[in-house]
Structure formats: C-alpha cells, structure tokens
Amino acid sequence: MPMSPGDIEDMIKSGIPGARVTIRDLAGDGDHYAAEVVAEAFRGKTRVQQHQMVYEALKGNMGGVLHALALQTSAPD
Amino acid sequence: MSGINEFIDNEVKTNDVVVFMKGTPQFPQCGFSGQVVQILDYLGLDYKGVNVLADQEIRQGIKDYSNWPTIPQLYVKGEFVGGCDIIREMFQSGELQSHLTEKGITVRGAA
C-alpha cells in the first residue's frame, strides 16, 4: 500500500518533534518522494546520523513500502 | 558474528573503497546505484562492487550491518560514508573528494 505525502510528513514530525518537513512527489506512484527536513535536533550531527533519524521516524517503511526517499536534512540557520 | 556479518565485515575492511549495490559497476540495475558508480568512475577510483541482488542474505545483512535501510551503501577504509543522496551531495560540494584524499586515496579529477 503506497504511502501518501501526508503519512510521511506526519511520521517524520512525530518522530522528530519540531521538524519542518517539505515533501515532493517525484513519480506520482506513491513510493518515490523527496523530503526536505529542517530540525533543531539535527544540529551537530553528521548527515548519516540525520538521515538515520528520519529513517527511524519512518519506522521501517523506508526501503520497504517506501522505495525511494531523496533526503535533504539540515539544522535551522 | 554470523557468517554473513563476517563476510560483509571482511569486504568492508579489506577493500579501501567498496560499494554494496544493486547490479555490478558495469551493469548497475538501479538508478541510485548507477549514480554512485558514475561518481566513483568520474573520480577515477578503483573500488569493489558487491552485488546485493546476487545474495538475499547480503541484501538484508548489509542493512543491519550499517543500520541503513537502503542500497547502495559506500564504505571507505572500513567506514560507512553514505547512500546515494549523501554521496551525490558530498561530491557536488567537493566534500567527498577531500574525505577520500584525507584517507590517503588518490582521486583523479578532484574539483
């Protein structure tokens, strides 16, 4: 069952409180998205750690139902 | 350590640059794996490609090994560097080139 942009946004926001999330649908097939996530919780973390936090928030959907999620993560300036 | 973990650990530790990917460097079978291979080729690196599609155990094992849910995965000198997004971002900013040279790996065409 493909994920909707809303599902992804809600999961990231509940997993990373205070995150600002922008989702772009890359292919319209429900499993190729790009997400930009800006969160204070990312400050001081490497990109790999930041992305892992997003994957954890997606509770195992990443790589399964969700085939591709191009991630852009940063801490607020 | 399980057999598959030992295999992965050995691949990661005995090759300076190794990418766990879908397909092979000559025939990548996924756009994201293909992008990473293109970047490694552009930089003139010699690297090893491990085709996770050839063995389901590797395909799952590598995700557990690095706690990273997707393929491809690039390792330099035994350290997980990132998946396709991170490698592309690092390449575009020149961070990948400096990371490699810091690790003593010669890079051709370094920006």
mmCIF file of C-alpha atoms in Angstrom:
data_model
loop_
_atom_site.group_PDB
_atom_site.id
_atom_site.type_symbol
_atom_site.label_atom_id
_atom_site.label_comp_id
_atom_site.label_asym_id
_atom_site.label_seq_id
_atom_site.Cartn_x
_atom_site.Cartn_y
_atom_site.Cartn_z
ATOM 1 C CA MET A 1 0.000 0.000 0.000
ATOM 2 C CA PRO A 2 1.935 3.113 -1.180
ATOM 3 C CA MET A 3 2.417 5.941 1.300
ATOM 4 C CA SER A 4 0.834 9.373 0.883
ATOM 5 C CA PRO A 5 2.906 12.540 1.329
ATOM 6 C CA GLY A 6 0.796 13.284 4.410
ATOM 7 C CA ASP A 7 1.721 9.940 6.022
ATOM 8 C CA ILE A 8 5.423 10.610 5.515
ATOM 9 C CA GLU A 9 5.197 14.142 6.877
ATOM 10 C CA ASP A 10 3.213 13.037 9.961
ATOM 11 C CA MET A 11 5.612 10.190 10.739
ATOM 12 C CA ILE A 12 8.696 12.391 10.455
ATOM 13 C CA LYS A 13 7.105 15.104 12.575
ATOM 14 C CA SER A 14 6.081 12.680 15.307
ATOM 15 C CA GLY A 15 9.496 11.019 15.237
ATOM 16 C CA ILE A 16 11.405 14.336 15.224
ATOM 17 C CA PRO A 17 9.426 16.908 17.223
ATOM 18 C CA GLY A 18 9.646 20.445 15.866
ATOM 19 C CA ALA A 19 10.834 19.334 12.413
ATOM 20 C CA ARG A 20 9.822 21.398 9.382
ATOM 21 C CA VAL A 21 9.063 18.933 6.584
ATOM 22 C CA THR A 22 8.536 19.579 2.831
ATOM 23 C CA ILE A 23 7.609 16.584 0.694
ATOM 24 C CA ARG A 24 7.850 16.472 -3.089
ATOM 25 C CA ASP A 25 6.303 13.604 -5.055
ATOM 26 C CA LEU A 26 8.878 12.521 -7.624
ATOM 27 C CA ALA A 27 6.980 9.994 -9.660
ATOM 28 C CA GLY A 28 3.326 10.026 -8.638
ATOM 29 C CA ASP A 29 3.474 6.313 -7.876
ATOM 30 C CA GLY A 30 3.355 6.560 -4.131
ATOM 31 C CA ASP A 31 6.864 5.331 -3.437
ATOM 32 C CA HIS A 32 9.311 7.834 -4.901
ATOM 33 C CA TYR A 33 9.483 11.018 -2.851
ATOM 34 C CA ALA A 34 11.940 13.782 -1.976
ATOM 35 C CA ALA A 35 11.792 15.246 1.520
ATOM 36 C CA GLU A 36 13.464 18.277 2.984
ATOM 37 C CA VAL A 37 13.637 18.146 6.778
ATOM 38 C CA VAL A 38 14.880 21.020 8.931
ATOM 39 C CA ALA A 39 15.120 20.289 12.657
ATOM 40 C CA GLU A 40 16.993 21.616 15.670
ATOM 41 C CA ALA A 41 17.616 18.003 16.658
ATOM 42 C CA PHE A 42 19.983 17.676 13.662
ATOM 43 C CA ARG A 43 22.404 20.309 14.955
ATOM 44 C CA GLY A 44 25.910 18.891 15.390
ATOM 45 C CA LYS A 45 25.033 15.557 13.773
ATOM 46 C CA THR A 46 26.594 14.128 10.626
ATOM 47 C CA ARG A 47 24.449 13.727 7.514
ATOM 48 C CA VAL A 48 24.360 9.963 8.011
ATOM 49 C CA GLN A 49 23.073 10.411 11.577
ATOM 50 C CA GLN A 50 20.488 12.945 10.440
ATOM 51 C CA HIS A 51 19.196 10.646 7.725
ATOM 52 C CA GLN A 52 19.131 7.704 10.193
ATOM 53 C CA MET A 53 16.922 9.767 12.493
ATOM 54 C CA VAL A 54 14.461 10.289 9.633
ATOM 55 C CA TYR A 55 14.547 6.581 8.753
ATOM 56 C CA GLU A 56 13.851 5.692 12.381
ATOM 57 C CA ALA A 57 10.880 8.074 12.385
ATOM 58 C CA LEU A 58 9.546 6.205 9.336
ATOM 59 C CA LYS A 59 9.523 3.017 11.446
ATOM 60 C CA GLY A 60 10.771 0.508 8.927
ATOM 61 C CA ASN A 61 8.776 1.770 5.950
ATOM 62 C CA MET A 62 11.962 3.049 4.376
ATOM 63 C CA GLY A 63 13.359 0.551 1.909
ATOM 64 C CA GLY A 64 10.155 -1.450 2.111
ATOM 65 C CA VAL A 65 6.848 0.207 1.167
ATOM 66 C CA LEU A 66 8.768 3.385 0.549
ATOM 67 C CA HIS A 67 11.247 2.559 -2.200
ATOM 68 C CA ALA A 68 12.924 5.901 -2.629
ATOM 69 C CA LEU A 69 13.080 8.972 -0.423
ATOM 70 C CA ALA A 70 15.645 11.523 -1.530
ATOM 71 C CA LEU A 71 16.555 13.281 1.710
ATOM 72 C CA GLN A 72 17.842 16.794 2.311
ATOM 73 C CA THR A 73 18.396 17.397 6.023
ATOM 74 C CA SER A 74 19.726 20.422 7.903
ATOM 75 C CA ALA A 75 19.539 22.269 11.194
ATOM 76 C CA PRO A 76 17.776 25.640 11.137
ATOM 77 C CA ASP A 77 20.188 28.572 10.481
ATOM 78 C CA MET B 1 29.292 -12.781 14.494
ATOM 79 C CA SER B 2 27.088 -14.527 11.941
ATOM 80 C CA GLY B 3 28.574 -15.811 8.683
ATOM 81 C CA ILE B 4 27.080 -13.065 6.599
ATOM 82 C CA ASN B 5 28.221 -10.367 9.013
ATOM 83 C CA GLU B 6 31.730 -11.779 8.900
ATOM 84 C CA PHE B 7 31.662 -11.745 5.083
ATOM 85 C CA ILE B 8 30.482 -8.135 4.995
ATOM 86 C CA ASP B 9 32.928 -7.044 7.676
ATOM 87 C CA ASN B 10 35.752 -8.633 5.707
ATOM 88 C CA GLU B 11 34.699 -6.950 2.435
ATOM 89 C CA VAL B 12 34.489 -3.593 4.183
ATOM 90 C CA LYS B 13 37.827 -3.949 5.944
ATOM 91 C CA THR B 14 39.929 -5.434 3.118
ATOM 92 C CA ASN B 15 38.896 -3.012 0.362
ATOM 93 C CA ASP B 16 39.756 0.679 0.605
ATOM 94 C CA VAL B 17 36.611 1.599 -1.319
ATOM 95 C CA VAL B 18 33.667 -0.805 -1.612
ATOM 96 C CA VAL B 19 30.075 -0.151 -2.670
ATOM 97 C CA PHE B 20 27.240 -2.545 -1.889
ATOM 98 C CA MET B 21 24.938 -2.020 -4.839
ATOM 99 C CA LYS B 22 22.189 -3.460 -6.998
ATOM 100 C CA GLY B 23 23.885 -4.939 -10.035
ATOM 101 C CA THR B 24 27.558 -4.537 -10.920
ATOM 102 C CA PRO B 25 29.668 -1.473 -11.767
ATOM 103 C CA GLN B 26 29.482 -2.484 -15.432
ATOM 104 C CA PHE B 27 25.692 -3.146 -15.249
ATOM 105 C CA PRO B 28 24.070 -1.231 -12.399
ATOM 106 C CA GLN B 29 20.446 -2.351 -12.045
ATOM 107 C CA CYS B 30 19.095 0.623 -10.128
ATOM 108 C CA GLY B 31 19.298 4.326 -10.823
ATOM 109 C CA PHE B 32 20.652 5.147 -7.386
ATOM 110 C CA SER B 33 23.389 2.507 -7.562
ATOM 111 C CA GLY B 34 24.202 3.721 -11.062
ATOM 112 C CA GLN B 35 24.635 7.303 -9.813
ATOM 113 C CA VAL B 36 27.151 6.288 -7.146
ATOM 114 C CA VAL B 37 29.088 4.164 -9.663
ATOM 115 C CA GLN B 38 29.200 7.120 -12.073
ATOM 116 C CA ILE B 39 30.667 9.342 -9.359
ATOM 117 C CA LEU B 40 33.301 6.744 -8.370
ATOM 118 C CA ASP B 41 34.260 6.267 -12.032
ATOM 119 C CA TYR B 42 34.432 10.038 -12.628
ATOM 120 C CA LEU B 43 36.848 10.315 -9.697
ATOM 121 C CA GLY B 44 38.948 7.521 -11.238
ATOM 122 C CA LEU B 45 38.801 5.420 -8.078
ATOM 123 C CA ASP B 46 39.454 1.729 -8.090
ATOM 124 C CA TYR B 47 36.760 0.176 -5.963
ATOM 125 C CA LYS B 48 34.947 -3.078 -5.435
ATOM 126 C CA GLY B 49 31.235 -3.502 -6.258
ATOM 127 C CA VAL B 50 29.297 -6.103 -4.259
ATOM 128 C CA ASN B 51 26.038 -7.064 -5.991
ATOM 129 C CA VAL B 52 23.422 -7.440 -3.223
ATOM 130 C CA LEU B 53 20.942 -8.849 -5.744
ATOM 131 C CA ALA B 54 23.123 -11.918 -6.096
ATOM 132 C CA ASP B 55 22.521 -12.945 -2.492
ATOM 133 C CA GLN B 56 19.451 -12.113 -0.396
ATOM 134 C CA GLU B 57 21.457 -12.621 2.792
ATOM 135 C CA ILE B 58 23.866 -9.837 1.809
ATOM 136 C CA ARG B 59 20.967 -7.615 0.800
ATOM 137 C CA GLN B 60 19.492 -7.805 4.293
ATOM 138 C CA GLY B 61 22.765 -8.271 6.142
ATOM 139 C CA ILE B 62 24.252 -5.001 4.887
ATOM 140 C CA LYS B 63 21.223 -3.066 6.101
ATOM 141 C CA ASP B 64 21.626 -4.498 9.582
ATOM 142 C CA TYR B 65 25.411 -4.051 9.499
ATOM 143 C CA SER B 66 25.172 -0.299 8.965
ATOM 144 C CA ASN B 67 21.669 0.346 10.355
ATOM 145 C CA TRP B 68 20.874 1.905 6.983
ATOM 146 C CA PRO B 69 17.700 0.748 5.184
ATOM 147 C CA THR B 70 18.599 1.304 1.553
ATOM 148 C CA ILE B 71 21.039 0.286 -1.166
ATOM 149 C CA PRO B 72 23.589 1.482 -2.422
ATOM 150 C CA GLN B 73 25.956 1.888 0.502
ATOM 151 C CA LEU B 74 29.514 3.221 0.106
ATOM 152 C CA TYR B 75 32.332 2.329 2.504
ATOM 153 C CA VAL B 76 35.749 3.991 2.549
ATOM 154 C CA LYS B 77 38.527 2.465 4.684
ATOM 155 C CA GLY B 78 36.017 0.416 6.648
ATOM 156 C CA GLU B 79 33.691 3.348 7.380
ATOM 157 C CA PHE B 80 30.139 3.810 6.103
ATOM 158 C CA VAL B 81 30.085 7.101 4.176
ATOM 159 C CA GLY B 82 26.519 7.179 2.905
ATOM 160 C CA GLY B 83 23.855 6.235 0.420
ATOM 161 C CA CYS B 84 23.145 7.804 -2.957
ATOM 162 C CA ASP B 85 21.847 11.186 -1.683
ATOM 163 C CA ILE B 86 24.743 11.756 0.685
ATOM 164 C CA ILE B 87 27.398 10.677 -1.843
ATOM 165 C CA ARG B 88 25.908 12.964 -4.502
ATOM 166 C CA GLU B 89 25.691 15.891 -2.063
ATOM 167 C CA MET B 90 29.269 15.316 -0.852
ATOM 168 C CA PHE B 91 30.501 15.007 -4.455
ATOM 169 C CA GLN B 92 28.829 18.238 -5.543
ATOM 170 C CA SER B 93 30.266 20.135 -2.557
ATOM 171 C CA GLY B 94 33.742 18.589 -3.014
ATOM 172 C CA GLU B 95 33.484 17.044 0.481
ATOM 173 C CA LEU B 96 33.752 13.510 -0.956
ATOM 174 C CA GLN B 97 36.989 14.360 -2.755
ATOM 175 C CA SER B 98 38.563 15.842 0.417
ATOM 176 C CA HIS B 99 37.303 12.925 2.520
ATOM 177 C CA LEU B 100 38.982 10.458 0.140
ATOM 178 C CA THR B 101 42.282 12.334 -0.042
ATOM 179 C CA GLU B 102 42.289 12.615 3.773
ATOM 180 C CA LYS B 103 42.007 8.833 3.878
ATOM 181 C CA GLY B 104 45.013 8.544 1.549
ATOM 182 C CA ILE B 105 43.048 7.549 -1.540
ATOM 183 C CA THR B 106 44.153 9.167 -4.811
ATOM 184 C CA VAL B 107 41.368 10.990 -6.592
ATOM 185 C CA ARG B 108 41.545 11.923 -10.287
ATOM 186 C CA GLY B 109 39.666 14.997 -11.486
ATOM 187 C CA ALA B 110 39.283 16.363 -7.970
ATOM 188 C CA ALA B 111 37.434 19.685 -8.320
#
